[in-house]
Amino acid sequence: MEAIARRAGVSKETLYRWWPSKIEVILAAMVEHGQVSIPLPDSGDLPGDLRAFLRSTIDALDGTTALLLRAVAAAAATDQAVADGVRDRFLHTRRAALGTLLDRAVARGEIPDEHTTSLVDFVYGSLWYRLIFGIGRLDHRWADETATAITAITAISRQPAPLPPLPPG
Amino acid sequence: MEAIARRAGVSKETLYRWWPSKIEVILAAMVEHGQVSIPLPDSGDLPGDLRAFLRSTIDALDGTTALLLRAVAAAAATDQAVADGVRDRFLHTRRAALGTLLDRAVARGEIPDEHTTSLVDFVYGSLWYRLIFGIGRLDHRWADETATAITAITAISRQPAPLPPLPPG
């Protein structure tokens, strides 16, 4: 906190008035970072939107960000009050962004409405799981594979309708 | 470690010879707990298998287990060596169990081979994500909704094949 106050040219008291703890400063920075560096694509179809959104998410996950997010996860895992704050102040903003993409796909008839909460869990769940436990890669290939697996659920509406039977004769 | 040694009737030295740290004891207990309390169903179709498997997984997640798993996540998030151990010694056993169910579904032609790694990530990712950050419920309804969303991906193979065109005349 001392270093941040010095760099921002304000007193530590001012800093604490706005962000009562270190985790609050980190969360505010993460919210801002996400909003600035992860645009909401609107390409007109879910596979394209999801791929672009997940690639930007990965690009935003630089070394410092990954380190801070792992620290946030550790704090949340051992303190329910911290977990509540992380969920309501930061995770919520990311879920809402992805939710917007999914809601547009529902409105276009691409995916059924009933699975959107599970899909948001699947995307951010696998991201945090890989980040925390160092499972596999977190790169553009991961982004593309995840987008493909998620949109496989749309397959049902993408099946060509069966051809009508030929008229007799 | 002292309490475990006393209860097991062995010296602390013996305990440390088998499990060099507290996290190792916890991981060994978690592996055993998973194997004993989460049977591998074989009902002949993926939706049924997945629902039964996820319900048992939730049943195995009692208060003490949830607390231990959160402690394990916190340790892994801040120490790469711990994360490696958790991944290779514990998460691997759970991934392999779920992988067996998915491989059987692939062999039956229910789901394509290419998404199985993503599906394993989706299931355990959303489980850890909800556990660590206290997002939503983790109960039988969660198990059923997750099983349904995951198996929605099988929808493509469940579409009836289009009827062959009628013979002319």
Coordinates of C-alpha atoms in Angstrom, one line a residue:
Chain A
M1 CA 0.0 0.0 0.0
E2 CA 2.9 2.3 0.9
A3 CA 4.4 1.9 -2.6
I4 CA 1.1 2.5 -4.4
A5 CA 0.5 5.7 -2.3
R6 CA 4.0 6.9 -3.1
R7 CA 3.6 6.2 -6.9
A8 CA 0.1 7.8 -6.9
G9 CA 1.3 10.8 -5.0
V10 CA -1.3 10.5 -2.3
S11 CA -1.1 9.7 1.4
K12 CA -1.7 6.2 2.7
E13 CA -4.7 7.5 4.6
T14 CA -6.3 8.7 1.3
L15 CA -5.6 5.3 -0.3
Y16 CA -7.2 3.4 2.6
R17 CA -10.2 5.7 2.6
W18 CA -11.0 4.5 -1.0
W19 CA -9.7 0.9 -0.7
P20 CA -9.8 -0.4 2.9
S21 CA -7.4 -3.4 2.1
K22 CA -4.8 -4.6 -0.3
I23 CA -7.2 -7.1 -1.8
E24 CA -9.7 -4.2 -2.5
V25 CA -7.0 -2.3 -4.5
I26 CA -6.2 -5.5 -6.5
L27 CA -9.8 -6.2 -7.2
A28 CA -10.4 -2.6 -8.4
A29 CA -7.3 -2.9 -10.7
M30 CA -8.6 -6.3 -12.0
V31 CA -12.0 -4.9 -12.8
E32 CA -10.5 -1.9 -14.7
H33 CA -7.9 -4.2 -16.5
G34 CA -10.7 -6.5 -17.7
Q35 CA -12.9 -3.7 -18.9
V36 CA -10.1 -1.9 -20.7
S37 CA -8.4 -4.9 -22.3
I38 CA -11.2 -7.4 -23.1
P39 CA -13.6 -5.8 -25.6
L40 CA -17.1 -7.3 -26.1
P41 CA -17.2 -8.6 -29.7
D42 CA -20.4 -8.6 -31.7
S43 CA -19.7 -10.6 -34.8
G44 CA -23.2 -11.9 -35.2
D45 CA -22.6 -15.5 -34.2
L46 CA -21.5 -17.2 -31.0
P47 CA -18.5 -19.2 -32.1
G48 CA -16.8 -16.0 -33.5
D49 CA -17.7 -13.9 -30.5
L50 CA -16.6 -16.5 -28.0
R51 CA -13.3 -17.1 -29.7
A52 CA -12.4 -13.4 -29.9
F53 CA -13.5 -12.9 -26.3
L54 CA -11.5 -15.8 -24.9
R55 CA -8.4 -14.8 -26.9
S56 CA -8.6 -11.3 -25.4
T57 CA -9.1 -12.8 -22.0
I58 CA -5.9 -14.8 -22.4
D59 CA -4.0 -11.8 -23.8
A60 CA -5.0 -9.8 -20.7
L61 CA -3.6 -12.6 -18.5
D62 CA 0.0 -11.5 -18.5
G63 CA 2.5 -12.7 -15.8
T64 CA 1.7 -10.0 -13.2
T65 CA -2.1 -10.4 -13.7
A66 CA -1.7 -14.2 -13.3
L67 CA 0.3 -13.8 -10.1
L68 CA -2.3 -11.3 -8.7
L69 CA -5.2 -13.6 -9.6
R70 CA -3.5 -16.6 -7.9
A71 CA -3.0 -14.5 -4.8
V72 CA -6.7 -13.5 -4.9
A73 CA -7.8 -17.1 -5.3
A74 CA -5.6 -18.2 -2.3
A75 CA -7.1 -15.4 -0.1
A76 CA -10.7 -16.3 -1.2
A77 CA -10.1 -20.0 -0.6
T78 CA -9.2 -19.5 3.0
D79 CA -11.6 -16.6 4.0
Q80 CA -15.3 -16.6 3.1
A81 CA -15.6 -12.8 3.5
V82 CA -12.8 -12.3 0.9
A83 CA -14.5 -14.9 -1.4
D84 CA -17.7 -12.9 -1.1
G85 CA -15.9 -9.7 -2.1
V86 CA -14.0 -11.2 -5.0
R87 CA -17.3 -12.8 -6.3
D88 CA -19.5 -9.7 -5.9
R89 CA -16.9 -7.1 -7.0
F90 CA -14.7 -8.8 -9.6
L91 CA -16.0 -12.2 -10.8
H92 CA -19.4 -10.7 -11.3
T93 CA -18.1 -8.2 -13.9
R94 CA -16.5 -10.9 -16.0
R95 CA -19.6 -13.2 -15.7
A96 CA -21.8 -10.3 -16.9
A97 CA -19.5 -9.6 -19.9
L98 CA -19.6 -13.3 -21.0
G99 CA -23.3 -13.4 -20.1
T100 CA -24.0 -10.6 -22.6
L101 CA -22.4 -12.6 -25.4
L102 CA -24.5 -15.7 -24.5
D103 CA -27.7 -13.7 -24.1
R104 CA -27.3 -12.3 -27.6
A105 CA -26.8 -15.9 -28.9
V106 CA -30.0 -16.9 -27.1
A107 CA -31.8 -14.0 -28.7
R108 CA -30.6 -15.2 -32.1
G109 CA -31.8 -18.7 -31.4
E110 CA -28.3 -20.1 -31.4
I111 CA -28.4 -21.7 -27.9
P112 CA -31.1 -22.6 -25.5
D113 CA -31.6 -20.3 -22.6
E114 CA -31.4 -23.0 -19.9
H115 CA -27.7 -23.7 -20.0
T116 CA -26.2 -20.2 -19.9
T117 CA -25.3 -20.2 -16.2
S118 CA -23.5 -23.6 -16.6
L119 CA -21.7 -22.3 -19.7
V120 CA -20.4 -19.3 -17.8
D121 CA -19.2 -21.6 -15.0
F122 CA -17.5 -23.9 -17.6
V123 CA -15.5 -21.1 -19.1
Y124 CA -14.4 -19.3 -16.0
G125 CA -14.2 -22.5 -14.0
S126 CA -11.7 -24.1 -16.4
L127 CA -9.7 -20.9 -16.6
W128 CA -9.3 -20.6 -12.8
Y129 CA -8.7 -24.3 -12.4
R130 CA -5.9 -24.3 -15.0
L131 CA -4.5 -21.1 -13.5
I132 CA -4.5 -22.3 -9.8
F133 CA -3.3 -25.8 -10.4
G134 CA -1.1 -25.2 -13.5
I135 CA -3.1 -27.7 -15.6
G136 CA -2.2 -27.6 -19.3
R137 CA -1.9 -24.5 -21.4
L138 CA -3.6 -21.2 -21.2
D139 CA -3.1 -19.7 -24.7
H140 CA -5.0 -19.0 -27.9
R141 CA -5.3 -22.7 -28.6
W142 CA -7.0 -23.2 -25.2
A143 CA -9.3 -20.2 -26.1
D144 CA -10.2 -21.8 -29.5
E145 CA -10.7 -25.3 -28.1
T146 CA -12.9 -24.0 -25.3
A147 CA -14.9 -21.8 -27.7
T148 CA -15.4 -24.9 -29.9
A149 CA -16.4 -27.2 -27.1
I150 CA -18.9 -24.6 -25.6
T151 CA -20.4 -23.9 -29.0
A152 CA -20.7 -27.7 -29.7
I153 CA -23.9 -27.2 -27.6
T154 CA -25.2 -25.1 -30.4
A155 CA -24.9 -28.0 -32.8
I156 CA -28.5 -29.0 -32.3
S157 CA -29.7 -25.8 -33.9
R158 CA -27.1 -26.0 -36.7
Q159 CA -28.1 -29.4 -38.0
P160 CA -29.6 -28.9 -41.4
A161 CA -33.3 -29.7 -41.3
P162 CA -34.0 -33.2 -42.9
L163 CA -35.0 -32.9 -46.5
P164 CA -38.8 -33.2 -47.1
P165 CA -39.7 -36.5 -48.7
L166 CA -39.9 -36.4 -52.5
P167 CA -43.4 -36.0 -53.9
P168 CA -44.7 -39.4 -55.0
G169 CA -44.1 -40.2 -58.6
Chain B
M1 CA 0.9 -34.1 12.2
E2 CA 1.2 -34.7 15.9
A3 CA -2.5 -35.4 16.3
I4 CA -2.5 -37.8 13.3
A5 CA 0.5 -39.7 14.6
R6 CA -1.1 -40.1 18.1
R7 CA -4.4 -41.3 16.7
A8 CA -2.6 -43.7 14.3
G9 CA -0.4 -45.0 17.2
V10 CA 2.8 -44.3 15.3
S11 CA 5.7 -42.0 15.9
K12 CA 5.8 -38.6 14.1
E13 CA 9.0 -39.8 12.4
T14 CA 7.2 -42.8 10.9
L15 CA 4.4 -40.5 9.6
Y16 CA 6.9 -38.1 8.0
R17 CA 8.7 -41.0 6.4
W18 CA 5.6 -41.8 4.4
W19 CA 4.2 -38.3 3.9
P20 CA 6.8 -35.6 4.0
S21 CA 4.4 -32.8 4.7
K22 CA 0.9 -32.0 5.9
I23 CA -0.3 -31.4 2.3
E24 CA 0.9 -34.9 1.3
V25 CA -1.2 -36.5 4.1
I26 CA -4.2 -34.5 3.0
L27 CA -3.8 -35.4 -0.7
A28 CA -3.4 -39.2 0.2
A29 CA -6.6 -38.9 2.3
M30 CA -8.4 -37.1 -0.6
V31 CA -7.4 -39.8 -3.1
E32 CA -8.6 -42.6 -0.8
H33 CA -11.8 -40.7 0.0
G34 CA -12.6 -40.2 -3.7
Q35 CA -11.9 -43.8 -4.6
V36 CA -14.0 -45.2 -1.7
S37 CA -17.0 -42.8 -1.9
I38 CA -17.4 -42.1 -5.7
P39 CA -18.2 -45.3 -7.6
L40 CA -17.8 -45.4 -11.4
P41 CA -21.3 -46.0 -12.8
D42 CA -21.8 -47.9 -16.0
S43 CA -25.4 -47.5 -16.9
G44 CA -24.8 -47.7 -20.7
D45 CA -25.4 -44.1 -21.5
L46 CA -23.5 -40.8 -20.7
P47 CA -26.3 -38.7 -19.2
G48 CA -27.1 -41.4 -16.6
D49 CA -23.5 -42.1 -15.8
L50 CA -22.6 -38.4 -15.5
R51 CA -25.6 -37.6 -13.3
A52 CA -24.8 -40.5 -10.9
F53 CA -21.0 -39.7 -10.8
L54 CA -21.6 -36.0 -10.1
R55 CA -24.2 -36.7 -7.4
S56 CA -21.7 -39.0 -5.6
T57 CA -19.0 -36.4 -6.0
I58 CA -21.2 -33.8 -4.3
D59 CA -22.1 -36.4 -1.6
A60 CA -18.4 -36.9 -0.9
L61 CA -17.9 -33.2 -0.5
D62 CA -18.9 -32.9 3.2
G63 CA -18.0 -29.9 5.4
T64 CA -14.5 -31.2 6.4
T65 CA -13.7 -32.3 2.9
A66 CA -14.7 -28.9 1.5
L67 CA -12.5 -27.1 4.1
L68 CA -9.5 -29.3 3.3
L69 CA -9.9 -28.8 -0.4
R70 CA -10.1 -25.1 0.0
A71 CA -6.9 -25.2 2.0
V72 CA -5.3 -27.3 -0.7
A73 CA -6.4 -24.8 -3.4
A74 CA -4.9 -21.9 -1.4
A75 CA -1.6 -23.7 -1.0
A76 CA -1.5 -24.6 -4.7
A77 CA -2.4 -21.0 -5.8
T78 CA 0.6 -19.6 -4.0
D79 CA 3.2 -22.3 -4.5
Q80 CA 3.9 -23.9 -7.9
A81 CA 5.6 -27.0 -6.4
V82 CA 2.4 -27.6 -4.3
A83 CA 0.3 -27.1 -7.4
D84 CA 2.3 -29.7 -9.3
G85 CA 1.9 -32.2 -6.5
V86 CA -1.9 -31.6 -6.1
R87 CA -2.3 -31.9 -9.9
D88 CA -0.2 -35.1 -10.3
R89 CA -1.2 -36.9 -7.2
F90 CA -4.8 -36.0 -6.6
L91 CA -6.5 -34.1 -9.4
H92 CA -5.1 -36.7 -11.9
T93 CA -7.1 -39.5 -10.1
R94 CA -10.4 -37.6 -10.4
R95 CA -9.7 -36.6 -14.0
A96 CA -9.0 -40.3 -14.8
A97 CA -12.2 -41.5 -13.3
L98 CA -14.3 -39.0 -15.2
G99 CA -12.2 -39.7 -18.3
T100 CA -13.2 -43.4 -18.1
L101 CA -16.9 -42.4 -18.3
L102 CA -16.3 -40.1 -21.2
D103 CA -14.1 -42.7 -23.1
R104 CA -16.9 -45.2 -22.8
A105 CA -19.3 -42.6 -24.3
V106 CA -16.9 -42.0 -27.1
A107 CA -16.6 -45.8 -27.7
R108 CA -20.5 -46.0 -27.9
G109 CA -20.5 -43.1 -30.4
E110 CA -22.3 -40.8 -28.0
I111 CA -19.8 -37.9 -28.1
P112 CA -16.9 -37.0 -30.4
D113 CA -13.4 -37.8 -29.1
E114 CA -12.1 -34.2 -29.6
H115 CA -13.8 -32.5 -26.7
T116 CA -13.1 -34.9 -23.8
T117 CA -10.3 -32.8 -22.2
S118 CA -12.4 -29.7 -22.3
L119 CA -15.3 -31.5 -20.8
V120 CA -13.2 -32.8 -17.9
D121 CA -12.0 -29.2 -17.4
F122 CA -15.6 -27.9 -17.5
V123 CA -16.8 -30.3 -14.8
Y124 CA -13.9 -30.0 -12.3
G125 CA -13.3 -26.4 -13.2
S126 CA -16.8 -25.3 -12.3
L127 CA -16.7 -27.5 -9.1
W128 CA -13.5 -25.8 -7.8
Y129 CA -14.6 -22.4 -9.0
R130 CA -17.8 -22.6 -7.0
L131 CA -16.0 -24.1 -4.0
I132 CA -13.2 -21.5 -3.8
F133 CA -15.3 -18.4 -4.5
G134 CA -18.6 -19.6 -3.0
I135 CA -20.5 -19.2 -6.2
G136 CA -24.0 -20.6 -6.2
R137 CA -25.0 -24.0 -4.9
L138 CA -23.0 -27.3 -4.9
D139 CA -25.8 -29.9 -4.5
H140 CA -27.7 -32.6 -6.5
R141 CA -29.4 -29.9 -8.6
W142 CA -26.0 -28.5 -9.6
A143 CA -24.9 -32.1 -10.4
D144 CA -28.0 -32.7 -12.6
E145 CA -27.7 -29.3 -14.4
T146 CA -24.0 -29.8 -15.1
A147 CA -24.7 -33.3 -16.4
T148 CA -27.4 -32.0 -18.6
A149 CA -25.3 -29.1 -20.0
I150 CA -22.3 -31.4 -20.6
T151 CA -24.4 -34.0 -22.4
A152 CA -26.1 -31.3 -24.5
I153 CA -22.9 -31.6 -26.5
T154 CA -24.0 -35.1 -27.4
A155 CA -27.2 -33.7 -29.0
I156 CA -25.5 -33.9 -32.4
S157 CA -25.3 -37.7 -32.3
R158 CA -28.9 -37.9 -30.9
Q159 CA -30.5 -36.2 -33.8
P160 CA -32.4 -38.8 -35.8
A161 CA -30.6 -39.4 -39.1
P162 CA -32.5 -37.7 -42.0
L163 CA -34.8 -40.2 -43.8
P164 CA -33.5 -41.6 -47.1
P165 CA -35.3 -40.1 -50.1
L166 CA -38.3 -42.3 -51.2
P167 CA -37.5 -44.4 -54.2
P168 CA -38.9 -42.7 -57.4
G169 CA -42.4 -43.8 -58.3

